[in-house]
Coordinates of C-alpha atoms in Angstrom, one line a residue:
M1 CA -89.6 89.3 81.3
S2 CA -91.6 87.4 83.9
P3 CA -90.0 86.8 87.5
Q4 CA -90.2 83.0 86.6
T5 CA -87.7 83.5 83.7
R6 CA -85.4 86.2 85.6
A7 CA -85.9 85.0 89.1
P8 CA -82.4 85.4 90.9
W9 CA -84.6 86.8 93.9
R10 CA -85.8 83.1 94.6
R11 CA -82.8 82.2 95.9
A12 CA -82.2 84.9 98.5
D13 CA -80.3 83.9 101.4
R14 CA -81.1 80.2 100.5
G15 CA -77.7 79.0 102.1
R16 CA -74.6 77.5 100.7
L17 CA -74.6 75.3 97.6
L18 CA -73.3 72.0 97.4
S19 CA -70.5 72.7 95.4
D20 CA -69.2 75.0 98.1
L21 CA -68.7 72.0 100.3
V22 CA -67.1 69.4 98.4
S23 CA -63.3 68.7 98.0
A24 CA -61.6 68.3 94.6
P25 CA -61.5 64.8 93.7
V26 CA -58.5 62.6 93.4
V27 CA -58.6 59.7 91.2
V28 CA -56.6 56.7 91.0
S29 CA -56.3 53.8 88.7
P30 CA -57.9 50.5 90.0
T31 CA -54.3 49.0 89.0
D32 CA -52.4 51.4 91.4
S33 CA -50.8 49.4 94.5
C34 CA -51.9 50.0 97.9
E35 CA -48.4 51.3 98.6
A36 CA -48.5 54.1 96.3
V37 CA -52.1 54.9 97.5
D38 CA -50.6 54.9 101.1
V39 CA -47.9 57.1 100.3
G40 CA -50.3 59.7 98.7
F41 CA -52.5 59.7 101.6
R42 CA -49.5 60.3 104.0
T43 CA -47.7 63.0 101.8
R44 CA -49.9 64.6 99.3
W45 CA -53.4 64.2 99.6
T46 CA -55.4 66.0 102.2
G47 CA -59.1 64.8 101.6
S48 CA -61.1 62.3 103.5
S49 CA -61.2 59.7 100.6
V50 CA -60.1 59.2 97.0
L51 CA -61.9 57.7 94.0
V52 CA -60.8 54.8 92.4
A53 CA -61.6 54.6 88.5
P54 CA -64.0 52.4 87.1
R55 CA -62.5 48.8 86.3
E56 CA -64.2 48.6 82.9
A57 CA -65.5 51.2 80.6
G58 CA -68.7 52.6 81.7
G59 CA -68.3 50.7 85.3
P60 CA -68.9 52.5 88.8
F61 CA -66.3 54.5 90.3
G62 CA -64.9 52.9 93.8
M63 CA -63.9 54.6 96.9
V64 CA -61.4 54.5 99.4
A65 CA -61.7 56.1 102.8
R66 CA -58.7 57.7 104.3
K67 CA -59.1 56.4 107.8
D68 CA -60.3 52.8 106.9
F69 CA -57.4 52.7 104.5
L70 CA -54.8 53.5 106.6
T71 CA -56.1 51.2 109.4
T72 CA -56.0 48.4 107.0
M73 CA -52.3 49.3 105.9
T74 CA -51.1 49.3 109.8
G75 CA -52.7 45.8 110.2
R76 CA -53.7 44.4 113.6
Y77 CA -50.3 43.8 114.4
G78 CA -48.3 46.3 112.3
F79 CA -47.7 43.8 109.1
G80 CA -50.7 45.3 106.8
R81 CA -48.2 47.0 104.7
S82 CA -46.3 44.1 104.0
L83 CA -49.9 42.1 103.4
W84 CA -51.4 44.7 101.0
G85 CA -48.6 47.0 99.8
R86 CA -48.3 45.3 96.2
R87 CA -52.0 44.5 95.9
P88 CA -54.0 46.8 93.7
V89 CA -56.2 49.3 95.3
A90 CA -59.3 47.9 93.8
D91 CA -59.0 45.0 96.0
V92 CA -59.8 47.3 99.2
A93 CA -62.2 49.9 97.5
R94 CA -65.6 50.2 98.0
W95 CA -67.4 49.7 94.7
E96 CA -70.9 50.5 95.9
V97 CA -70.3 54.3 96.4
P98 CA -73.1 56.9 97.5
W99 CA -73.4 59.7 95.2
V100 CA -75.4 63.0 94.7
D101 CA -75.8 65.4 91.9
V102 CA -74.1 68.6 92.4
R103 CA -77.3 70.6 91.6
A104 CA -79.0 68.9 94.5
S105 CA -80.0 71.0 97.8
L106 CA -78.4 70.2 101.2
T107 CA -81.4 68.6 102.4
E108 CA -81.5 66.3 99.4
A109 CA -77.8 65.4 100.1
A110 CA -78.6 64.5 103.5
E111 CA -81.5 62.4 102.5
R112 CA -79.4 60.3 100.3
L113 CA -76.8 60.1 103.1
V114 CA -79.0 58.8 105.8
G115 CA -80.7 56.7 103.4
G116 CA -77.5 54.6 102.4
D117 CA -75.3 52.1 104.2
G118 CA -73.9 54.2 106.5
Y119 CA -72.5 57.6 107.7
Q120 CA -69.6 57.9 104.9
D121 CA -68.3 60.2 102.4
M122 CA -70.1 60.8 99.0
M123 CA -69.2 61.3 95.6
V124 CA -70.5 64.3 93.8
T125 CA -71.3 64.2 90.3
G126 CA -71.7 66.7 87.6
P127 CA -74.3 67.2 84.9
D128 CA -72.7 64.6 82.6
G129 CA -72.5 62.0 85.5
G130 CA -68.6 62.4 86.0
P131 CA -67.2 63.2 89.6
V132 CA -66.7 66.8 90.5
G133 CA -65.7 66.2 94.1
I134 CA -65.9 64.3 97.5
L135 CA -68.5 65.4 100.0
D136 CA -67.6 64.6 103.7
P137 CA -70.6 63.8 106.0
T138 CA -69.8 66.0 108.8
T139 CA -69.2 69.3 106.6
L140 CA -72.6 68.4 105.0
M141 CA -74.4 68.0 108.3
E142 CA -72.9 71.2 109.7
A143 CA -73.8 73.4 106.6
L144 CA -77.3 71.9 106.9
A145 CA -77.7 72.8 110.4
A146 CA -76.5 76.5 109.5
E147 CA -78.8 76.9 106.8
L148 CA -81.8 75.4 109.0
A149 CA -80.8 77.9 111.8
H150 CA -80.9 80.6 109.1
E151 CA -84.3 79.9 107.7
A152 CA -85.5 79.5 111.5
S153 CA -84.5 83.2 112.1
H154 CA -85.1 84.6 108.1
D155 CA -87.7 85.2 106.0
H156 CA -87.7 82.8 103.7
L157 CA -89.1 84.8 100.6
T158 CA -87.0 87.8 101.4
G159 CA -83.9 86.8 103.2
V160 CA -84.2 89.6 105.7
T161 CA -84.6 88.4 109.7
S162 CA -88.0 86.8 110.7
R163 CA -90.3 88.6 112.8
A164 CA -89.3 86.6 115.9
R165 CA -85.8 87.1 115.4
F166 CA -86.6 91.0 114.8
V167 CA -88.2 91.5 117.8
D168 CA -85.4 89.9 119.6
G169 CA -82.9 92.4 118.0
L170 CA -85.2 95.1 119.1
R171 CA -85.3 94.2 122.7
E172 CA -81.4 94.1 122.3
L173 CA -81.1 97.4 121.1
C174 CA -83.5 98.7 123.7
A175 CA -81.2 97.2 126.7
A176 CA -78.3 98.6 124.8
A177 CA -80.1 102.2 124.9
R178 CA -80.6 101.9 128.6
D179 CA -77.1 101.2 129.1
D180 CA -75.6 104.0 127.3
G181 CA -78.3 106.7 127.3
G182 CA -78.8 106.2 123.7
A183 CA -82.2 106.1 122.1
V184 CA -84.0 103.6 119.7
V185 CA -85.7 104.5 116.7
L186 CA -88.2 102.1 115.1
A187 CA -89.5 102.4 111.7
F188 CA -92.5 100.6 110.5
L189 CA -93.2 100.1 106.8
D190 CA -96.4 99.1 105.0
L191 CA -96.4 98.9 101.2
D192 CA -99.4 101.2 99.9
R193 CA -100.1 98.7 96.7
L194 CA -99.2 95.3 97.0
K195 CA -102.7 94.1 96.9
E196 CA -103.1 95.9 93.9
V197 CA -99.7 94.4 92.3
N198 CA -101.0 90.9 93.2
D199 CA -104.4 91.4 91.9
T200 CA -103.2 93.0 88.7
L201 CA -99.9 91.2 87.9
G202 CA -100.0 88.1 89.7
H203 CA -98.4 86.7 93.0
S204 CA -95.0 86.3 91.4
F205 CA -94.8 89.8 90.8
G206 CA -95.7 90.6 94.4
D207 CA -93.3 88.4 95.7
A208 CA -90.7 90.1 93.5
L209 CA -91.8 93.4 94.8
L210 CA -91.3 92.3 98.5
H211 CA -88.0 90.8 97.5
S212 CA -86.7 94.3 95.9
V213 CA -87.9 96.0 99.1
A214 CA -86.1 94.0 101.7
T215 CA -83.1 94.5 99.3
R216 CA -83.3 98.2 99.4
L217 CA -84.0 98.2 103.0
A218 CA -81.0 96.2 103.6
A219 CA -79.0 98.3 101.5
S220 CA -80.3 101.5 103.6
A221 CA -79.0 99.8 106.9
L222 CA -76.2 101.0 108.9
P223 CA -74.0 98.2 110.8
G224 CA -76.0 97.5 114.0
D225 CA -79.5 98.1 112.5
V226 CA -82.1 95.5 112.4
V227 CA -83.9 94.7 109.6
G228 CA -86.9 92.4 109.5
R229 CA -90.2 91.5 107.7
L230 CA -92.8 91.4 110.2
G231 CA -95.4 89.7 108.0
G232 CA -97.4 90.1 104.5
D233 CA -96.2 93.5 103.0
E234 CA -95.0 95.1 106.6
F235 CA -91.3 95.5 107.1
A236 CA -89.4 97.4 109.9
L237 CA -85.8 98.6 110.4
A238 CA -84.6 99.3 114.1
R239 CA -81.4 101.7 115.2
L240 CA -79.6 102.5 118.0
L241 CA -79.0 106.5 118.3
P242 CA -76.3 108.0 120.7
P243 CA -77.0 110.4 123.1
Q244 CA -78.6 113.6 121.6
T245 CA -77.2 117.0 121.5
P246 CA -78.9 120.5 121.0
D247 CA -77.9 120.5 117.6
D248 CA -78.8 116.8 116.6
T249 CA -81.8 115.6 118.4
W250 CA -83.2 112.1 118.3
R251 CA -86.5 113.5 116.7
V252 CA -84.4 114.9 114.0
R253 CA -82.7 111.6 113.5
A254 CA -85.9 109.6 113.3
L255 CA -87.7 111.8 110.7
D256 CA -84.5 111.7 108.7
L257 CA -84.3 108.0 108.6
G258 CA -88.1 107.8 108.0
E259 CA -87.4 109.9 105.0
V260 CA -84.4 108.0 103.6
L261 CA -86.7 104.7 103.6
R262 CA -89.6 106.3 102.0
S263 CA -87.4 107.5 99.2
A264 CA -85.3 104.4 99.1
I265 CA -88.9 102.3 98.5
A266 CA -90.0 105.0 96.1
A267 CA -87.1 104.7 93.9
H268 CA -87.4 102.7 90.7
D269 CA -85.9 99.2 90.8
P270 CA -84.9 98.4 87.2
G271 CA -85.4 94.7 88.0
L272 CA -89.1 95.3 88.3
P273 CA -91.6 96.3 85.8
V274 CA -93.1 99.8 86.3
P275 CA -96.7 98.4 87.4
A276 CA -94.9 96.4 89.9
H277 CA -93.4 99.2 92.1
S278 CA -95.0 100.6 95.1
R279 CA -94.9 103.4 97.7
V280 CA -94.8 102.9 101.5
S281 CA -96.4 104.6 104.3
V282 CA -93.9 104.8 107.2
G283 CA -94.6 105.0 110.9
L284 CA -91.8 105.8 113.4
A285 CA -91.5 105.6 117.2
L286 CA -88.6 106.8 119.6
G287 CA -87.7 105.1 122.9
A288 CA -85.1 106.6 125.2
G289 CA -84.2 106.1 129.0
A290 CA -84.5 103.6 131.6
L291 CA -88.4 102.7 130.6
V292 CA -87.4 102.2 127.0
D293 CA -89.7 99.0 126.0
H294 CA -89.8 97.2 122.6
D295 CA -93.6 96.5 122.9
R296 CA -94.6 100.0 123.2
L297 CA -92.3 100.8 120.3
L298 CA -93.9 98.1 118.1
R299 CA -97.3 99.6 119.1
E300 CA -96.5 103.3 118.7
A301 CA -94.7 102.8 115.1
D302 CA -97.8 100.5 114.1
L303 CA -100.1 103.2 115.1
A304 CA -98.0 106.2 113.4
M305 CA -97.8 103.9 110.1
Y306 CA -101.5 103.6 110.2
G307 CA -101.9 107.1 110.5
A308 CA -99.4 107.8 107.4
K309 CA -101.4 105.5 105.6
K310 CA -105.0 106.9 106.5
A311 CA -103.4 110.5 105.5
G312 CA -102.9 108.9 101.7
G313 CA -99.8 107.0 101.9
D314 CA -96.3 107.6 100.8
R315 CA -95.7 109.6 104.1
V316 CA -93.6 109.6 106.9
R317 CA -95.2 110.1 110.4
L318 CA -93.5 110.2 114.0
A319 CA -95.7 108.9 117.0
G320 CA -96.0 111.6 119.5
A321 CA -95.0 114.3 117.3
D322 CA -98.3 116.1 118.2
A323 CA -98.5 115.5 122.0
G324 CA -97.1 116.9 125.0
P325 CA -95.9 120.2 126.2
G326 CA -93.0 120.1 124.0
A327 CA -94.6 119.1 120.9
G328 CA -94.0 122.6 119.4
P329 CA -90.4 122.9 119.4
A330 CA -90.0 118.9 118.6
G331 CA -92.3 119.5 115.6
L332 CA -90.0 122.6 114.5
A333 CA -86.9 120.4 114.8
G334 CA -89.1 117.8 112.6
L335 CA -89.6 120.4 110.0
A336 CA -86.1 121.7 109.9
A337 CA -85.0 117.9 109.4
L338 CA -87.1 117.4 106.5
P339 CA -84.7 116.6 103.2
G340 CA -85.4 119.9 100.8
L341 CA -87.2 122.1 103.3
D342 CA -85.6 125.0 104.5
L343 CA -87.0 126.8 107.2
A344 CA -84.8 130.0 106.5
A345 CA -86.2 129.9 102.8
L346 CA -89.9 130.1 103.9
E347 CA -91.8 133.3 104.2
V348 CA -95.0 134.3 105.3
H349 CA -96.8 137.1 102.8
Y350 CA -100.1 138.9 103.1
Q351 CA -102.8 139.7 100.9
P352 CA -105.3 142.6 102.2
I353 CA -108.9 142.1 102.3
A354 CA -111.0 145.2 101.4
G355 CA -114.5 146.1 101.8
T356 CA -116.6 146.4 98.8
A357 CA -118.4 149.7 100.1
D358 CA -115.3 151.9 100.8
G359 CA -112.2 150.0 100.0
S360 CA -110.5 150.0 103.5
V361 CA -108.5 146.8 104.2
R362 CA -110.4 145.1 107.2
E363 CA -108.4 141.8 107.2
V364 CA -105.4 140.1 105.5
E365 CA -104.5 136.4 104.6
A366 CA -101.2 135.0 105.5
L367 CA -99.6 133.2 102.5
L368 CA -96.7 130.8 102.9
R369 CA -94.0 131.4 100.3
S370 CA -90.5 129.9 99.7
R371 CA -87.5 131.3 97.8
D372 CA -85.1 129.3 96.0
A373 CA -81.4 129.5 95.8
E374 CA -81.6 132.4 93.3
G375 CA -83.9 134.6 95.7
R376 CA -86.8 133.8 93.2
L377 CA -90.0 133.6 95.1
A378 CA -92.2 130.4 95.1
G379 CA -95.7 129.4 96.0
P380 CA -96.2 127.0 98.9
A381 CA -96.9 123.7 97.0
A382 CA -93.7 122.1 97.8
P383 CA -93.0 122.9 101.2
L384 CA -96.7 122.1 102.1
D385 CA -96.3 118.6 100.2
R386 CA -93.1 117.6 101.7
A387 CA -94.7 118.6 105.3
A388 CA -97.4 116.6 104.5
R389 CA -95.8 113.5 103.5
A390 CA -93.8 113.6 106.6
G391 CA -96.9 113.8 108.8
L392 CA -95.9 117.3 109.9
A393 CA -98.7 119.4 107.9
L394 CA -99.9 120.8 111.3
E395 CA -96.5 121.8 112.2
L396 CA -96.0 124.0 109.2
D397 CA -99.6 125.3 109.5
L398 CA -98.8 126.5 113.4
W399 CA -95.2 127.8 112.1
V400 CA -97.4 130.3 109.9
L401 CA -99.5 130.9 112.5
E402 CA -96.9 131.8 115.0
R403 CA -95.3 134.2 112.3
A404 CA -98.7 135.7 111.5
C405 CA -99.4 136.3 115.4
A406 CA -96.1 137.9 115.8
D407 CA -96.5 140.2 112.6
R408 CA -100.2 141.1 114.0
S409 CA -98.7 142.2 117.0
A410 CA -96.4 144.4 115.4
W411 CA -98.8 145.9 113.0
R412 CA -100.9 146.9 116.0
A413 CA -98.0 148.5 117.8
A414 CA -97.1 150.3 114.7
L415 CA -100.7 151.4 113.3
G416 CA -103.0 151.3 115.9
A417 CA -106.5 151.3 114.4
A418 CA -105.2 151.1 111.0
A419 CA -103.8 148.0 111.3
P420 CA -106.0 144.8 110.0
A421 CA -108.3 143.5 113.0
V422 CA -108.1 139.7 111.6
V423 CA -105.4 137.8 110.1
N424 CA -106.6 134.5 108.1
V425 CA -104.3 131.5 108.4
N426 CA -104.8 128.3 106.3
L427 CA -105.2 124.7 107.7
S428 CA -104.1 122.0 105.4
P429 CA -106.3 119.2 104.8
A430 CA -103.7 116.7 106.7
A431 CA -103.8 119.1 109.8
L432 CA -107.6 118.5 110.2
E433 CA -106.8 114.9 111.1
E434 CA -104.6 115.4 114.2
P435 CA -106.1 114.8 117.5
L436 CA -104.7 117.8 119.4
L437 CA -105.3 120.5 116.8
A438 CA -107.7 122.6 118.8
D439 CA -105.3 122.5 121.9
R440 CA -102.3 123.0 119.5
V441 CA -103.8 126.3 117.9
L442 CA -104.9 127.9 121.1
R443 CA -101.4 127.2 122.7
V444 CA -100.0 129.2 119.8
L445 CA -102.5 131.9 120.2
D446 CA -102.1 132.2 124.1
A447 CA -98.4 132.2 124.1
A448 CA -98.5 135.2 121.5
G449 CA -100.7 137.0 123.5
T450 CA -103.2 137.0 120.2
P451 CA -107.0 137.4 120.8
H452 CA -108.9 134.3 119.7
D453 CA -111.0 136.6 117.3
G454 CA -107.8 137.9 115.9
V455 CA -107.2 135.0 113.7
R456 CA -109.4 133.2 111.4
L457 CA -108.7 129.6 110.2
E458 CA -109.3 128.8 106.8
L459 CA -110.3 125.3 105.7
S460 CA -109.7 124.1 102.0
E461 CA -112.6 123.0 100.0
A462 CA -110.0 120.1 99.1
A463 CA -110.1 118.5 102.5
T464 CA -112.1 115.3 102.2
E465 CA -115.2 114.6 104.0
A466 CA -113.4 112.2 106.2
Q467 CA -111.0 114.4 107.4
V468 CA -113.7 117.2 107.9
A469 CA -115.6 114.9 109.8
R470 CA -112.5 113.9 111.9
A471 CA -112.0 117.5 112.6
L472 CA -115.5 118.6 113.7
P473 CA -114.9 118.2 117.5
A474 CA -111.8 120.5 117.0
L475 CA -113.4 122.9 115.0
D476 CA -116.2 123.2 117.6
A477 CA -113.8 123.6 120.4
L478 CA -111.9 126.3 118.6
R479 CA -115.1 128.2 117.8
T480 CA -116.1 127.7 121.4
A481 CA -113.0 129.5 122.4
G482 CA -113.9 132.4 120.1
V483 CA -111.8 131.6 116.9
P484 CA -113.7 131.8 113.8
I485 CA -113.6 129.7 110.9
A486 CA -113.9 130.3 107.1
L487 CA -114.4 127.7 104.2
D488 CA -111.9 128.6 101.5
D489 CA -112.4 128.1 97.9
L490 CA -116.2 127.7 97.6
G491 CA -117.6 126.5 94.5
G492 CA -114.3 125.5 92.8
A493 CA -115.3 121.8 92.9
M494 CA -119.0 122.4 94.0
S495 CA -118.6 119.5 96.8
G496 CA -118.2 122.6 99.4
L497 CA -121.6 123.9 98.9
R498 CA -122.6 120.8 100.6
Q499 CA -120.6 121.3 103.5
V500 CA -121.9 125.1 104.5
T501 CA -124.8 123.9 106.6
R502 CA -122.9 121.1 108.3
L503 CA -119.7 122.8 109.3
P504 CA -119.0 125.2 112.3
V505 CA -118.2 128.2 109.8
D506 CA -118.1 131.9 110.0
V507 CA -117.1 132.9 106.7
L508 CA -117.3 132.0 103.1
K509 CA -114.8 132.4 100.5
I510 CA -115.8 132.2 96.9
D511 CA -113.1 130.6 94.9
R512 CA -111.3 132.8 92.2
S513 CA -112.5 130.6 89.4
V514 CA -116.1 131.5 90.0
V515 CA -115.3 135.3 90.3
A516 CA -113.3 135.0 86.9
G517 CA -116.6 133.5 85.4
M518 CA -119.4 135.6 86.8
L519 CA -119.6 138.3 84.3
D520 CA -119.6 135.8 81.3
D521 CA -121.1 132.3 82.7
P522 CA -124.5 132.5 84.2
L523 CA -124.0 129.4 86.4
D524 CA -121.1 131.3 88.0
A525 CA -123.1 134.3 88.6
L526 CA -125.9 132.4 90.2
L527 CA -123.3 130.6 92.4
V528 CA -122.2 134.2 93.6
E529 CA -125.8 134.9 94.6
L530 CA -126.4 131.5 96.0
V531 CA -123.5 131.6 98.2
H532 CA -124.6 135.3 99.3
R533 CA -128.0 134.1 100.0
M534 CA -126.7 131.0 102.2
A535 CA -124.4 133.5 104.1
V536 CA -127.2 135.9 105.1
E537 CA -129.3 132.9 106.1
Q538 CA -126.9 131.4 108.3
G539 CA -125.7 134.7 109.5
M540 CA -122.1 134.6 107.9
T541 CA -120.0 137.0 105.9
V542 CA -118.6 136.3 102.4
V543 CA -115.3 137.1 101.0
A544 CA -114.8 136.9 97.1
E545 CA -111.3 135.8 96.1
G546 CA -109.5 136.6 92.7
V547 CA -111.0 139.9 92.1
E548 CA -108.9 141.5 89.3
S549 CA -111.1 144.0 87.6
D550 CA -113.2 147.1 88.2
A551 CA -116.3 145.0 86.4
Q552 CA -115.9 142.4 88.7
L553 CA -116.0 144.6 91.9
D554 CA -118.8 146.2 90.7
A555 CA -120.9 142.9 90.1
L556 CA -120.0 141.6 93.4
R557 CA -120.8 145.0 95.1
A558 CA -124.1 145.0 93.4
A559 CA -124.5 141.1 94.5
G560 CA -124.0 142.2 98.1
V561 CA -120.6 140.6 98.8
P562 CA -119.2 142.9 101.4
L563 CA -115.4 142.0 101.3
V564 CA -113.0 141.1 98.3
Q565 CA -109.4 140.1 97.9
G566 CA -107.4 140.0 94.6
F567 CA -105.0 141.7 92.4
L568 CA -107.2 144.6 92.2
V569 CA -106.9 145.4 95.7
A570 CA -103.3 144.4 96.3
R571 CA -101.0 141.6 95.5
P572 CA -99.5 139.6 98.4
M573 CA -96.4 141.3 100.2
S574 CA -94.2 141.0 103.0
S575 CA -95.0 141.9 106.8
D576 CA -92.9 145.1 106.4
A577 CA -94.4 146.2 102.9
L578 CA -97.8 145.6 104.4
R579 CA -97.1 148.0 107.1
A580 CA -96.0 150.6 104.7
Y581 CA -99.0 149.9 102.4
L582 CA -101.4 150.5 105.7
T583 CA -99.5 153.6 106.7
P584 CA -101.8 156.6 106.6
A585 CA -100.3 159.4 104.4
T586 CA -99.3 162.6 105.9

């Protein structure tokens, strides 16, 4: 069904109907005496006028206005009732009565009023032309003024607050935060696919989508929140937060709000066809203290939203989450606040990397794992996806890095020279976009007392060229500081081969799919040889992943690949299990 035929949203917050304003009509006969009408006005009828039925079939209705009629009945010298009491009311009625259809808008009714013979009551007629009520001009003008004021402060299409009124409301929240020591969180939302909906389905469906979004935002708001449409496909919600406590921080509340709003927009609206739905990019900004400022909040939330959209959309990003000396704990609080992500259920497991020559374990790779409510171990996809959507991919990577540094120190203390010298830690593609990537990584290493060459960062081949290009300055800074870099999953999608000579990397890791096919597929065997040759020419090291058979190991050894990783060597294991695995037999 098209929006034109089902369009209840087209009347969003359009003000009161004419039928809301009319008083029920009192209709008297034209032959009723003025005395009877006088008694009715003084004892029974509360309206400002009564109608007089037509004098002949099909004729017009007349009207008697309360004020004018009572003045006539009083008379100049008090003898009006004596003069008029027995005369028919038809003699004092107005027979050219202004009227308006009940389906007309308030503006149309006002135009008929001012275009008539004076500021007087109007007869409101129904679809059949019969009277349905009396409209007092004062009531009409008050309602029209209220509607015009509402339209001036609200978006015409969606009914939520207009940009100007939203900014006023945000300014008021900032003043309240300064007074009570609280904070203001501003969520800036931008639809990810309104243009696509407009281009493929038409602007009527785009308008329906905008109205649907506004309705869901309003439903997500709390008393005191300010919700507005800033223009186009941009919306905002501002909320005043009470003073924070150690267990209930503003950042946690902000991220929770962002995820609630993202989920609300992502939910299915049965009033929209499936192709007319859209996800949303959410940017968050926090302000507190004496200097909280509405303009700064708008700028920071807008920039955070832009970052969420550049990262792929359908994400929540908090401005300033990666800046300042307190960024680490704040990021951890942000992770803890993510719905569906339980830090207590996350674990770091380690898979050994062994030399092909002697089988000794030289390195390990840190792998994120999670446990469900039944204690079953699961892979990293779900927590990584949740963190990336919230703009906290780097925070989760740094959490793994901190754990890996702590475990490395424990192995060194317990095993000495038998402990792995290097721990490989993965960097998510989204983490490469963070401007303080190098500073944050080095801060973790230095805080843990880990030598910079004791950790190698792995870049996924899944990272886009734009993400890698943005990360190049940070990667160069890390290598300059002594942190080695590896390019992971090489050959899985072929695109990574083009990056080898462009990236500041020290290690190439051949994807498990290539290793799995190298014994039967000449192309995969050629890829292994090619990667090894490139590594030798560039002074790099090669690691083959996913090695599961002696035949694969023999082939890799023959090809000159020095390091291997896979189930043939060992499955991923906990930190304690790895220590036991590496403990020399006595």
